[in-house]
PDB file of C-alpha atoms and ligand atoms in Angstrom:
ATOM      1  CA  MET A   1       0.000   0.000   0.000  1.00  0.00           C
ATOM      2  CA  PRO A   2       1.619   3.298  -1.031  1.00  0.00           C
ATOM      3  CA  ALA A   3       1.473   6.471   1.103  1.00  0.00           C
ATOM      4  CA  ILE A   4      -1.351   8.787   0.066  1.00  0.00           C
ATOM      5  CA  SER A   5      -1.532  12.548   0.473  1.00  0.00           C
ATOM      6  CA  ALA A   6      -4.425  14.970  -0.018  1.00  0.00           C
ATOM      7  CA  SER A   7      -4.792  18.686   0.514  1.00  0.00           C
ATOM      8  CA  ALA A   8      -7.545  21.282   0.779  1.00  0.00           C
ATOM      9  CA  PRO A   9      -7.436  25.087   0.441  1.00  0.00           C
ATOM     10  CA  GLY A  10      -8.300  27.834   2.892  1.00  0.00           C
ATOM     11  CA  LYS A  11     -11.217  30.153   2.170  1.00  0.00           C
ATOM     12  CA  VAL A  12     -12.548  33.648   2.726  1.00  0.00           C
ATOM     13  CA  ILE A  13     -16.129  34.760   3.021  1.00  0.00           C
ATOM     14  CA  LEU A  14     -16.651  37.689   0.649  1.00  0.00           C
ATOM     15  CA  PHE A  15     -20.196  38.498   1.786  1.00  0.00           C
ATOM     16  CA  GLY A  16     -22.776  37.374   4.313  1.00  0.00           C
ATOM     17  CA  GLU A  17     -20.966  35.841   7.313  1.00  0.00           C
ATOM     18  CA  HIS A  18     -23.113  35.461  10.441  1.00  0.00           C
ATOM     19  CA  ALA A  19     -26.322  36.248   8.514  1.00  0.00           C
ATOM     20  CA  VAL A  20     -25.724  32.952   6.660  1.00  0.00           C
ATOM     21  CA  VAL A  21     -26.341  31.060   9.929  1.00  0.00           C
ATOM     22  CA  TYR A  22     -29.950  32.377   9.735  1.00  0.00           C
ATOM     23  CA  GLY A  23     -30.661  31.159   6.199  1.00  0.00           C
ATOM     24  CA  ILE A  24     -29.435  34.294   4.379  1.00  0.00           C
ATOM     25  CA  PRO A  25     -27.245  33.838   1.237  1.00  0.00           C
ATOM     26  CA  ALA A  26     -23.476  34.312   1.486  1.00  0.00           C
ATOM     27  CA  ILE A  27     -20.547  34.168  -0.927  1.00  0.00           C
ATOM     28  CA  ALA A  28     -17.256  32.405  -0.194  1.00  0.00           C
ATOM     29  CA  VAL A  29     -14.211  31.640  -2.316  1.00  0.00           C
ATOM     30  CA  PRO A  30     -11.250  29.268  -1.913  1.00  0.00           C
ATOM     31  CA  VAL A  31      -7.807  30.655  -1.063  1.00  0.00           C
ATOM     32  CA  THR A  32      -5.284  28.268  -2.588  1.00  0.00           C
ATOM     33  CA  GLN A  33      -2.224  30.144  -1.290  1.00  0.00           C
ATOM     34  CA  VAL A  34      -2.764  28.400   2.049  1.00  0.00           C
ATOM     35  CA  GLN A  35      -3.465  24.675   2.363  1.00  0.00           C
ATOM     36  CA  ALA A  36      -4.057  21.872   4.828  1.00  0.00           C
ATOM     37  CA  LYS A  37      -2.394  18.576   4.032  1.00  0.00           C
ATOM     38  CA  ALA A  38      -2.916  15.009   5.259  1.00  0.00           C
ATOM     39  CA  ILE A  39      -0.555  12.120   4.516  1.00  0.00           C
ATOM     40  CA  VAL A  40      -1.454   8.504   5.286  1.00  0.00           C
ATOM     41  CA  ILE A  41       1.457   6.078   5.596  1.00  0.00           C
ATOM     42  CA  PRO A  42       1.122   2.298   6.104  1.00  0.00           C
ATOM     43  CA  ASN A  43       2.318   1.138   9.513  1.00  0.00           C
ATOM     44  CA  PRO A  44       2.744  -2.615   8.964  1.00  0.00           C
ATOM     45  CA  GLY A  45       4.525  -3.224  12.299  1.00  0.00           C
ATOM     46  CA  GLN A  46       1.340  -2.383  14.215  1.00  0.00           C
ATOM     47  CA  PRO A  47      -1.806  -4.452  14.817  1.00  0.00           C
ATOM     48  CA  GLY A  48      -4.710  -3.982  12.358  1.00  0.00           C
ATOM     49  CA  ALA A  49      -6.948  -0.928  12.848  1.00  0.00           C
ATOM     50  CA  SER A  50      -4.302   1.003  14.781  1.00  0.00           C
ATOM     51  CA  VAL A  51      -3.965   4.665  13.811  1.00  0.00           C
ATOM     52  CA  GLU A  52      -1.174   7.013  14.952  1.00  0.00           C
ATOM     53  CA  ILE A  53      -1.702  10.748  14.567  1.00  0.00           C
ATOM     54  CA  HIS A  54       1.208  13.169  14.047  1.00  0.00           C
ATOM     55  CA  ALA A  55       0.250  16.837  13.933  1.00  0.00           C
ATOM     56  CA  PRO A  56       3.376  18.686  15.116  1.00  0.00           C
ATOM     57  CA  GLU A  57       1.856  22.172  14.640  1.00  0.00           C
ATOM     58  CA  ILE A  58      -0.661  21.444  17.390  1.00  0.00           C
ATOM     59  CA  SER A  59       1.850  19.330  19.384  1.00  0.00           C
ATOM     60  CA  LEU A  60      -0.193  16.197  18.807  1.00  0.00           C
ATOM     61  CA  ASP A  61       1.580  12.857  18.599  1.00  0.00           C
ATOM     62  CA  SER A  62      -0.779  10.155  19.808  1.00  0.00           C
ATOM     63  CA  PRO A  63      -2.530   6.902  19.012  1.00  0.00           C
ATOM     64  CA  ILE A  64      -6.049   7.782  17.920  1.00  0.00           C
ATOM     65  CA  LYS A  65      -7.536   5.544  20.617  1.00  0.00           C
ATOM     66  CA  ASP A  66      -6.123   7.919  23.284  1.00  0.00           C
ATOM     67  CA  LEU A  67      -7.914  10.966  21.846  1.00  0.00           C
ATOM     68  CA  PRO A  68     -11.322  12.045  23.147  1.00  0.00           C
ATOM     69  CA  PHE A  69     -14.328  11.099  20.991  1.00  0.00           C
ATOM     70  CA  GLU A  70     -14.995  14.775  20.243  1.00  0.00           C
ATOM     71  CA  HIS A  71     -11.450  15.480  19.007  1.00  0.00           C
ATOM     72  CA  ALA A  72     -11.789  16.918  15.485  1.00  0.00           C
ATOM     73  CA  ILE A  73      -9.052  14.714  13.967  1.00  0.00           C
ATOM     74  CA  SER A  74     -10.231  11.430  15.488  1.00  0.00           C
ATOM     75  CA  ARG A  75     -13.818  12.309  14.597  1.00  0.00           C
ATOM     76  CA  ALA A  76     -12.796  12.903  10.956  1.00  0.00           C
ATOM     77  CA  VAL A  77     -11.102   9.484  10.818  1.00  0.00           C
ATOM     78  CA  ASP A  78     -13.976   7.691  12.592  1.00  0.00           C
ATOM     79  CA  LEU A  79     -16.597   9.236  10.298  1.00  0.00           C
ATOM     80  CA  THR A  80     -14.530   8.229   7.254  1.00  0.00           C
ATOM     81  CA  LEU A  81     -14.296   4.610   8.426  1.00  0.00           C
ATOM     82  CA  GLU A  82     -18.018   4.589   9.151  1.00  0.00           C
ATOM     83  CA  ALA A  83     -18.833   5.986   5.684  1.00  0.00           C
ATOM     84  CA  LEU A  84     -16.641   3.328   4.088  1.00  0.00           C
ATOM     85  CA  GLY A  85     -18.403   0.672   6.151  1.00  0.00           C
ATOM     86  CA  LEU A  86     -15.096  -0.681   7.467  1.00  0.00           C
ATOM     87  CA  SER A  87     -14.976  -2.418  10.815  1.00  0.00           C
ATOM     88  CA  THR A  88     -11.218  -2.965  10.510  1.00  0.00           C
ATOM     89  CA  HIS A  89      -8.387  -1.769   8.263  1.00  0.00           C
ATOM     90  CA  PRO A  90      -4.591  -1.960   7.912  1.00  0.00           C
ATOM     91  CA  ALA A  91      -2.628   0.060  10.504  1.00  0.00           C
ATOM     92  CA  PHE A  92      -1.588   3.530   9.378  1.00  0.00           C
ATOM     93  CA  ILE A  93       0.065   6.758  10.466  1.00  0.00           C
ATOM     94  CA  LEU A  94      -1.814   9.991   9.687  1.00  0.00           C
ATOM     95  CA  LYS A  95       0.338  13.116   9.388  1.00  0.00           C
ATOM     96  CA  VAL A  96      -1.510  16.426   9.425  1.00  0.00           C
ATOM     97  CA  SER A  97      -0.046  19.852   8.638  1.00  0.00           C
ATOM     98  CA  SER A  98      -1.447  23.195   7.568  1.00  0.00           C
ATOM     99  CA  THR A  99      -0.315  26.652   6.503  1.00  0.00           C
ATOM    100  CA  ILE A 100      -3.787  28.073   7.249  1.00  0.00           C
ATOM    101  CA  PRO A 101      -3.844  30.220  10.405  1.00  0.00           C
ATOM    102  CA  VAL A 102      -6.081  28.715  13.109  1.00  0.00           C
ATOM    103  CA  ALA A 103      -9.175  30.546  14.418  1.00  0.00           C
ATOM    104  CA  ALA A 104      -8.643  33.309  11.870  1.00  0.00           C
ATOM    105  CA  GLY A 105     -11.683  32.937   9.594  1.00  0.00           C
ATOM    106  CA  LEU A 106      -9.719  31.188   6.838  1.00  0.00           C
ATOM    107  CA  GLY A 107     -11.378  27.788   7.142  1.00  0.00           C
ATOM    108  CA  SER A 108      -8.487  25.952   8.773  1.00  0.00           C
ATOM    109  CA  GLY A 109     -10.681  23.416  10.616  1.00  0.00           C
ATOM    110  CA  ALA A 110     -12.707  22.525   7.521  1.00  0.00           C
ATOM    111  CA  ALA A 111      -9.606  22.237   5.327  1.00  0.00           C
ATOM    112  CA  VAL A 112      -7.850  19.877   7.763  1.00  0.00           C
ATOM    113  CA  THR A 113     -10.959  17.684   7.911  1.00  0.00           C
ATOM    114  CA  VAL A 114     -11.433  17.566   4.124  1.00  0.00           C
ATOM    115  CA  ALA A 115      -7.759  16.662   3.608  1.00  0.00           C
ATOM    116  CA  ILE A 116      -7.988  13.871   6.226  1.00  0.00           C
ATOM    117  CA  ILE A 117     -11.182  12.352   4.795  1.00  0.00           C
ATOM    118  CA  ARG A 118      -9.775  12.419   1.241  1.00  0.00           C
ATOM    119  CA  ALA A 119      -6.410  10.933   2.212  1.00  0.00           C
ATOM    120  CA  VAL A 120      -7.776   8.232   4.531  1.00  0.00           C
ATOM    121  CA  SER A 121     -10.556   7.123   2.173  1.00  0.00           C
ATOM    122  CA  THR A 122      -8.166   7.000  -0.813  1.00  0.00           C
ATOM    123  CA  PHE A 123      -5.606   5.054   1.245  1.00  0.00           C
ATOM    124  CA  LEU A 124      -8.295   2.523   2.159  1.00  0.00           C
ATOM    125  CA  GLY A 125      -9.173   2.022  -1.499  1.00  0.00           C
ATOM    126  CA  LYS A 126     -12.269   4.146  -2.044  1.00  0.00           C
ATOM    127  CA  THR A 127     -12.029   7.935  -2.349  1.00  0.00           C
ATOM    128  CA  LEU A 128     -15.303   9.279  -1.018  1.00  0.00           C
ATOM    129  CA  PRO A 129     -17.246  11.595  -3.373  1.00  0.00           C
ATOM    130  CA  ASP A 130     -17.252  15.344  -2.662  1.00  0.00           C
ATOM    131  CA  GLU A 131     -20.882  15.220  -1.546  1.00  0.00           C
ATOM    132  CA  THR A 132     -20.042  12.738   1.228  1.00  0.00           C
ATOM    133  CA  ILE A 133     -16.819  14.574   2.156  1.00  0.00           C
ATOM    134  CA  ASN A 134     -18.862  17.768   2.490  1.00  0.00           C
ATOM    135  CA  ASP A 135     -21.478  16.091   4.723  1.00  0.00           C
ATOM    136  CA  LEU A 136     -18.854  14.471   6.974  1.00  0.00           C
ATOM    137  CA  THR A 137     -16.869  17.704   7.260  1.00  0.00           C
ATOM    138  CA  PHE A 138     -20.061  19.494   8.306  1.00  0.00           C
ATOM    139  CA  GLU A 139     -20.387  16.994  11.184  1.00  0.00           C
ATOM    140  CA  VAL A 140     -16.827  17.751  12.332  1.00  0.00           C
ATOM    141  CA  GLU A 141     -17.431  21.514  11.927  1.00  0.00           C
ATOM    142  CA  LYS A 142     -20.019  21.210  14.701  1.00  0.00           C
ATOM    143  CA  ILE A 143     -17.119  20.511  17.105  1.00  0.00           C
ATOM    144  CA  HIS A 144     -15.341  23.712  16.015  1.00  0.00           C
ATOM    145  CA  HIS A 145     -18.334  25.978  15.493  1.00  0.00           C
ATOM    146  CA  GLY A 146     -21.267  24.753  17.559  1.00  0.00           C
ATOM    147  CA  THR A 147     -24.000  25.628  15.042  1.00  0.00           C
ATOM    148  CA  PRO A 148     -22.191  26.036  11.698  1.00  0.00           C
ATOM    149  CA  SER A 149     -24.074  27.185   8.618  1.00  0.00           C
ATOM    150  CA  GLY A 150     -22.101  24.753   6.432  1.00  0.00           C
ATOM    151  CA  ILE A 151     -20.460  27.425   4.267  1.00  0.00           C
ATOM    152  CA  ASP A 152     -16.870  26.601   5.295  1.00  0.00           C
ATOM    153  CA  ASN A 153     -17.071  22.860   4.558  1.00  0.00           C
ATOM    154  CA  THR A 154     -18.825  23.560   1.246  1.00  0.00           C
ATOM    155  CA  VAL A 155     -16.341  26.046  -0.209  1.00  0.00           C
ATOM    156  CA  VAL A 156     -13.336  24.065   1.040  1.00  0.00           C
ATOM    157  CA  THR A 157     -14.634  20.702  -0.254  1.00  0.00           C
ATOM    158  CA  TYR A 158     -15.554  21.962  -3.720  1.00  0.00           C
ATOM    159  CA  ALA A 159     -12.674  24.485  -3.910  1.00  0.00           C
ATOM    160  CA  ARG A 160     -14.792  26.805  -6.076  1.00  0.00           C
ATOM    161  CA  PRO A 161     -16.598  30.110  -5.455  1.00  0.00           C
ATOM    162  CA  VAL A 162     -19.965  29.313  -3.870  1.00  0.00           C
ATOM    163  CA  TYR A 163     -23.201  31.180  -3.373  1.00  0.00           C
ATOM    164  CA  PHE A 164     -24.329  29.449  -0.233  1.00  0.00           C
ATOM    165  CA  ILE A 165     -27.734  29.158   1.412  1.00  0.00           C
ATOM    166  CA  LYS A 166     -27.976  26.930   4.476  1.00  0.00           C
ATOM    167  CA  ASP A 167     -29.703  23.567   3.900  1.00  0.00           C
ATOM    168  CA  GLN A 168     -29.910  24.125   0.139  1.00  0.00           C
ATOM    169  CA  SER A 169     -27.951  22.308  -2.547  1.00  0.00           C
ATOM    170  CA  ILE A 170     -24.591  23.799  -3.483  1.00  0.00           C
ATOM    171  CA  GLU A 171     -24.636  26.639  -6.003  1.00  0.00           C
ATOM    172  CA  THR A 172     -21.400  27.574  -7.727  1.00  0.00           C
ATOM    173  CA  PHE A 173     -21.385  30.598 -10.024  1.00  0.00           C
ATOM    174  CA  ALA A 174     -19.269  32.139 -12.765  1.00  0.00           C
ATOM    175  CA  VAL A 175     -16.696  34.853 -12.084  1.00  0.00           C
ATOM    176  CA  LYS A 176     -16.716  36.888 -15.296  1.00  0.00           C
ATOM    177  CA  GLU A 177     -13.629  39.006 -14.561  1.00  0.00           C
ATOM    178  CA  PRO A 178     -11.003  37.783 -12.065  1.00  0.00           C
ATOM    179  CA  PHE A 179     -10.432  40.214  -9.185  1.00  0.00           C
ATOM    180  CA  SER A 180      -7.694  40.705  -6.591  1.00  0.00           C
ATOM    181  CA  ILE A 181      -8.186  40.503  -2.867  1.00  0.00           C
ATOM    182  CA  VAL A 182      -5.621  41.301  -0.189  1.00  0.00           C
ATOM    183  CA  ILE A 183      -6.202  39.430   3.073  1.00  0.00           C
ATOM    184  CA  GLY A 184      -4.848  41.025   6.250  1.00  0.00           C
ATOM    185  CA  ASP A 185      -4.525  39.066   9.488  1.00  0.00           C
ATOM    186  CA  THR A 186      -4.999  40.956  12.764  1.00  0.00           C
ATOM    187  CA  GLY A 187      -3.022  38.141  14.420  1.00  0.00           C
ATOM    188  CA  ILE A 188      -5.773  37.881  17.041  1.00  0.00           C
ATOM    189  CA  PRO A 189      -7.259  34.370  17.266  1.00  0.00           C
ATOM    190  CA  SER A 190     -11.036  34.516  17.556  1.00  0.00           C
ATOM    191  CA  PRO A 191     -12.921  31.218  17.860  1.00  0.00           C
ATOM    192  CA  THR A 192     -15.966  31.310  15.580  1.00  0.00           C
ATOM    193  CA  ALA A 193     -18.140  29.469  18.123  1.00  0.00           C
ATOM    194  CA  VAL A 194     -17.807  32.459  20.482  1.00  0.00           C
ATOM    195  CA  THR A 195     -18.801  35.174  17.988  1.00  0.00           C
ATOM    196  CA  VAL A 196     -21.590  33.005  16.535  1.00  0.00           C
ATOM    197  CA  GLY A 197     -22.872  32.398  20.098  1.00  0.00           C
ATOM    198  CA  ASP A 198     -22.730  36.128  20.920  1.00  0.00           C
ATOM    199  CA  VAL A 199     -24.626  37.059  17.764  1.00  0.00           C
ATOM    200  CA  ARG A 200     -27.254  34.454  18.669  1.00  0.00           C
ATOM    201  CA  LYS A 201     -27.692  35.965  22.138  1.00  0.00           C
ATOM    202  CA  ALA A 202     -27.969  39.458  20.653  1.00  0.00           C
ATOM    203  CA  TRP A 203     -30.507  38.209  18.065  1.00  0.00           C
ATOM    204  CA  GLN A 204     -32.564  36.586  20.842  1.00  0.00           C
ATOM    205  CA  ALA A 205     -32.486  39.833  22.834  1.00  0.00           C
ATOM    206  CA  HIS A 206     -33.251  42.103  19.832  1.00  0.00           C
ATOM    207  CA  PRO A 207     -34.831  39.917  17.125  1.00  0.00           C
ATOM    208  CA  ASP A 208     -36.280  42.782  15.050  1.00  0.00           C
ATOM    209  CA  LYS A 209     -32.998  44.674  14.855  1.00  0.00           C
ATOM    210  CA  TYR A 210     -30.955  41.578  13.997  1.00  0.00           C
ATOM    211  CA  ASN A 211     -33.436  40.206  11.464  1.00  0.00           C
ATOM    212  CA  LEU A 212     -33.217  43.535   9.614  1.00  0.00           C
ATOM    213  CA  LEU A 213     -29.401  43.413   9.728  1.00  0.00           C
ATOM    214  CA  PHE A 214     -29.381  39.823   8.393  1.00  0.00           C
ATOM    215  CA  GLU A 215     -31.827  40.728   5.586  1.00  0.00           C
ATOM    216  CA  ALA A 216     -29.665  43.696   4.621  1.00  0.00           C
ATOM    217  CA  CYS A 217     -26.617  41.353   4.432  1.00  0.00           C
ATOM    218  CA  GLY A 218     -28.624  39.053   2.152  1.00  0.00           C
ATOM    219  CA  ASP A 219     -29.491  41.954  -0.104  1.00  0.00           C
ATOM    220  CA  VAL A 220     -25.766  42.845  -0.350  1.00  0.00           C
ATOM    221  CA  ALA A 221     -24.825  39.207  -1.131  1.00  0.00           C
ATOM    222  CA  ARG A 222     -27.463  38.976  -3.879  1.00  0.00           C
ATOM    223  CA  ARG A 223     -26.251  42.209  -5.479  1.00  0.00           C
ATOM    224  CA  ALA A 224     -22.625  41.070  -5.147  1.00  0.00           C
ATOM    225  CA  ARG A 225     -23.343  37.817  -6.967  1.00  0.00           C
ATOM    226  CA  HIS A 226     -24.894  39.761  -9.840  1.00  0.00           C
ATOM    227  CA  VAL A 227     -21.920  42.144  -9.990  1.00  0.00           C
ATOM    228  CA  ILE A 228     -19.400  39.239 -10.009  1.00  0.00           C
ATOM    229  CA  GLU A 229     -21.332  37.396 -12.713  1.00  0.00           C
ATOM    230  CA  GLU A 230     -21.484  40.552 -14.821  1.00  0.00           C
ATOM    231  CA  GLY A 231     -17.798  41.399 -14.240  1.00  0.00           C
ATOM    232  CA  GLU A 232     -18.611  44.875 -12.846  1.00  0.00           C
ATOM    233  CA  ILE A 233     -15.890  44.511 -10.262  1.00  0.00           C
ATOM    234  CA  LYS A 234     -15.619  48.172  -9.209  1.00  0.00           C
ATOM    235  CA  GLU A 235     -19.154  47.922  -7.844  1.00  0.00           C
ATOM    236  CA  LEU A 236     -18.046  45.201  -5.432  1.00  0.00           C
ATOM    237  CA  GLY A 237     -16.018  47.623  -3.292  1.00  0.00           C
ATOM    238  CA  PRO A 238     -18.971  49.690  -2.017  1.00  0.00           C
ATOM    239  CA  LEU A 239     -20.858  46.432  -1.351  1.00  0.00           C
ATOM    240  CA  MET A 240     -17.984  45.269   0.865  1.00  0.00           C
ATOM    241  CA  ASP A 241     -18.103  48.564   2.751  1.00  0.00           C
ATOM    242  CA  GLU A 242     -21.867  48.198   3.153  1.00  0.00           C
ATOM    243  CA  ASN A 243     -21.455  44.650   4.502  1.00  0.00           C
ATOM    244  CA  GLN A 244     -18.757  45.848   6.931  1.00  0.00           C
ATOM    245  CA  ALA A 245     -21.090  48.522   8.323  1.00  0.00           C
ATOM    246  CA  LEU A 246     -23.737  45.842   8.960  1.00  0.00           C
ATOM    247  CA  LEU A 247     -21.200  43.509  10.637  1.00  0.00           C
ATOM    248  CA  ASP A 248     -20.037  46.395  12.797  1.00  0.00           C
ATOM    249  CA  GLU A 249     -23.643  46.996  13.882  1.00  0.00           C
ATOM    250  CA  MET A 250     -23.915  43.282  14.699  1.00  0.00           C
ATOM    251  CA  GLY A 251     -21.009  43.793  17.108  1.00  0.00           C
ATOM    252  CA  VAL A 252     -18.451  41.483  15.487  1.00  0.00           C
ATOM    253  CA  SER A 253     -15.822  43.993  14.362  1.00  0.00           C
ATOM    254  CA  CYS A 254     -13.058  45.172  16.716  1.00  0.00           C
ATOM    255  CA  SER A 255     -10.521  47.999  16.843  1.00  0.00           C
ATOM    256  CA  GLU A 256      -7.737  45.927  15.215  1.00  0.00           C
ATOM    257  CA  LEU A 257      -9.993  44.967  12.293  1.00  0.00           C
ATOM    258  CA  ASP A 258     -11.197  48.580  12.010  1.00  0.00           C
ATOM    259  CA  THR A 259      -7.586  49.808  11.868  1.00  0.00           C
ATOM    260  CA  LEU A 260      -6.693  47.477   8.977  1.00  0.00           C
ATOM    261  CA  ILE A 261      -9.954  48.198   7.135  1.00  0.00           C
ATOM    262  CA  THR A 262      -9.389  51.970   7.431  1.00  0.00           C
ATOM    263  CA  ALA A 263      -5.750  51.598   6.334  1.00  0.00           C
ATOM    264  CA  ALA A 264      -6.859  49.616   3.274  1.00  0.00           C
ATOM    265  CA  ARG A 265      -9.456  52.225   2.285  1.00  0.00           C
ATOM    266  CA  GLU A 266      -6.989  55.093   2.814  1.00  0.00           C
ATOM    267  CA  ALA A 267      -4.471  53.252   0.630  1.00  0.00           C
ATOM    268  CA  GLY A 268      -6.975  53.215  -2.233  1.00  0.00           C
ATOM    269  CA  ALA A 269      -8.703  49.835  -1.825  1.00  0.00           C
ATOM    270  CA  LEU A 270     -12.053  49.738  -3.624  1.00  0.00           C
ATOM    271  CA  GLY A 271     -13.702  48.343  -0.495  1.00  0.00           C
ATOM    272  CA  ALA A 272     -12.829  46.416   2.671  1.00  0.00           C
ATOM    273  CA  LYS A 273     -14.503  44.343   5.369  1.00  0.00           C
ATOM    274  CA  LEU A 274     -13.830  41.716   8.011  1.00  0.00           C
ATOM    275  CA  SER A 275     -14.116  38.122   6.836  1.00  0.00           C
ATOM    276  CA  GLY A 276     -15.369  35.187   8.904  1.00  0.00           C
ATOM    277  CA  GLY A 277     -16.381  35.250  12.536  1.00  0.00           C
ATOM    278  CA  GLY A 278     -14.784  38.645  13.306  1.00  0.00           C
ATOM    279  CA  ARG A 279     -13.470  40.178  16.604  1.00  0.00           C
ATOM    280  CA  GLY A 280     -10.008  39.270  15.292  1.00  0.00           C
ATOM    281  CA  GLY A 281      -8.966  36.968  12.482  1.00  0.00           C
ATOM    282  CA  ASN A 282      -8.786  38.394   8.986  1.00  0.00           C
ATOM    283  CA  MET A 283     -10.063  41.305   6.927  1.00  0.00           C
ATOM    284  CA  ILE A 284     -10.199  41.472   3.133  1.00  0.00           C
ATOM    285  CA  ALA A 285      -9.744  44.369   0.728  1.00  0.00           C
ATOM    286  CA  LEU A 286     -10.622  44.588  -2.964  1.00  0.00           C
ATOM    287  CA  VAL A 287      -7.860  46.181  -5.028  1.00  0.00           C
ATOM    288  CA  GLN A 288      -6.786  46.820  -8.578  1.00  0.00           C
ATOM    289  CA  PRO A 289      -4.369  43.954  -9.377  1.00  0.00           C
ATOM    290  CA  GLU A 290      -1.390  46.290  -9.780  1.00  0.00           C
ATOM    291  CA  GLN A 291      -1.985  47.782  -6.295  1.00  0.00           C
ATOM    292  CA  ALA A 292      -2.151  44.483  -4.425  1.00  0.00           C
ATOM    293  CA  GLY A 293       1.546  44.253  -3.465  1.00  0.00           C
ATOM    294  CA  GLU A 294       1.639  47.850  -2.272  1.00  0.00           C
ATOM    295  CA  LEU A 295      -1.529  47.428  -0.218  1.00  0.00           C
ATOM    296  CA  ALA A 296      -0.122  44.281   1.431  1.00  0.00           C
ATOM    297  CA  VAL A 297       2.934  46.311   2.536  1.00  0.00           C
ATOM    298  CA  LYS A 298       0.699  49.105   3.872  1.00  0.00           C
ATOM    299  CA  LEU A 299      -1.437  46.634   5.827  1.00  0.00           C
ATOM    300  CA  LYS A 300       1.695  45.242   7.452  1.00  0.00           C
ATOM    301  CA  LYS A 301       2.749  48.775   8.401  1.00  0.00           C
ATOM    302  CA  ALA A 302      -0.731  49.289   9.888  1.00  0.00           C
ATOM    303  CA  GLY A 303      -0.222  46.224  12.104  1.00  0.00           C
ATOM    304  CA  ALA A 304      -1.208  43.156  10.046  1.00  0.00           C
ATOM    305  CA  ALA A 305       0.566  40.052  11.332  1.00  0.00           C
ATOM    306  CA  ASN A 306       0.424  38.536   7.869  1.00  0.00           C
ATOM    307  CA  THR A 307      -1.015  39.217   4.435  1.00  0.00           C
ATOM    308  CA  ILE A 308      -2.061  37.040   1.492  1.00  0.00           C
ATOM    309  CA  ILE A 309      -2.811  38.201  -2.033  1.00  0.00           C
ATOM    310  CA  THR A 310      -5.297  36.056  -3.912  1.00  0.00           C
ATOM    311  CA  VAL A 311      -7.060  36.366  -7.261  1.00  0.00           C
ATOM    312  CA  VAL A 312     -10.672  35.217  -7.343  1.00  0.00           C
ATOM    313  CA  GLY A 313     -11.770  33.485 -10.514  1.00  0.00           C
ATOM    314  CA  LYS A 314      -8.273  32.830 -11.886  1.00  0.00           C
ATOM    315  CA  GLN A 315      -8.200  29.520 -13.755  1.00  0.00           C
TER     316      GLN A 315
HETATM  317  O1  PMV B 401     -14.959  30.013  10.176  1.00  0.00           O
HETATM  318  P1  PMV B 401     -15.219  31.464  10.016  1.00  0.00           P
HETATM  319  O2  PMV B 401     -14.652  32.292  11.096  1.00  0.00           O
HETATM  320  O3  PMV B 401     -14.936  31.949   8.644  1.00  0.00           O
HETATM  321  O4  PMV B 401     -16.789  31.708  10.209  1.00  0.00           O
HETATM  322  C1  PMV B 401     -17.721  31.124   9.395  1.00  0.00           C
HETATM  323  C2  PMV B 401     -18.770  32.088   9.084  1.00  0.00           C
HETATM  324  C3  PMV B 401     -19.867  32.315  10.100  1.00  0.00           C
HETATM  325  O5  PMV B 401     -20.951  32.809   9.325  1.00  0.00           O
HETATM  326  C4  PMV B 401     -19.475  33.356  11.113  1.00  0.00           C
HETATM  327  C5  PMV B 401     -20.291  31.046  10.824  1.00  0.00           C
HETATM  328  C6  PMV B 401     -20.966  30.021   9.933  1.00  0.00           C
HETATM  329  O6  PMV B 401     -21.070  28.877  10.377  1.00  0.00           O
HETATM  330  O7  PMV B 401     -21.406  30.347   8.821  1.00  0.00           O
END
């Protein structure tokens, strides 16, 4: 049995985070500059069904049987075995690594899970189809996120731009003109489960206000899809700014995100907003392609811990 490796990209949400949890449409795109990778290596010296996990970045080096049931990595492996209908299998070592920052809104948890399911199922002789990988990853996302909408697992599994509505079948869409995004990391980890939980409490306390905010986000996402499909990219910038104002009103921005967003706008970005759960993590800015490098430098000067330049819709 040869070693098998699989990888999955990071992602950013362009429009509609948080509102998407309440059935409102959102748009997300893969970010291939960062990746999670899983390698499965046969371990013939060990008894059948034994699995060793090596994930040095999270200081994990353990037999899977010693991990708690709700550990995201062991859950991903268990769900894969269940989906394959295997009660036993040859012993293997699973190595997991990732260049996607954790708890930063870039889909690190989903990407690690997708890579594991692909690598393990291929190693065991039957690569699971994307639809199943997506469903299983959604199950694991519940450990990370509590009540995930499903947008992260969907965009990471299919590695294509998606127009996502919770509990509806996946909708990809055409990007007429590629466009450049600069991603700026505040360097502040912000677990999505916390911000999602806080928005839920605020929605329960002020349902009318929050329902209006969510609807307004949906309106922005619908207009953004149209603009992307028509290739009217300049019109996307103001839509990002509009979405940021709504997220700010929801209470999920923070001073560090605001600083980077303001710096991006002052440097000539066409629009900028936080991306993902907020209160830390990453922001995104839309730029003319030739300005992307310069904007990345300016974001670093304004305090970004890291920047990534990505082109949406590039073949
Ligand atoms: O994983 P993050 O931080 O990109 O957040 C996902 C987007 C949310 O809308 C905040 C949560 C969800 O499940 O859709």
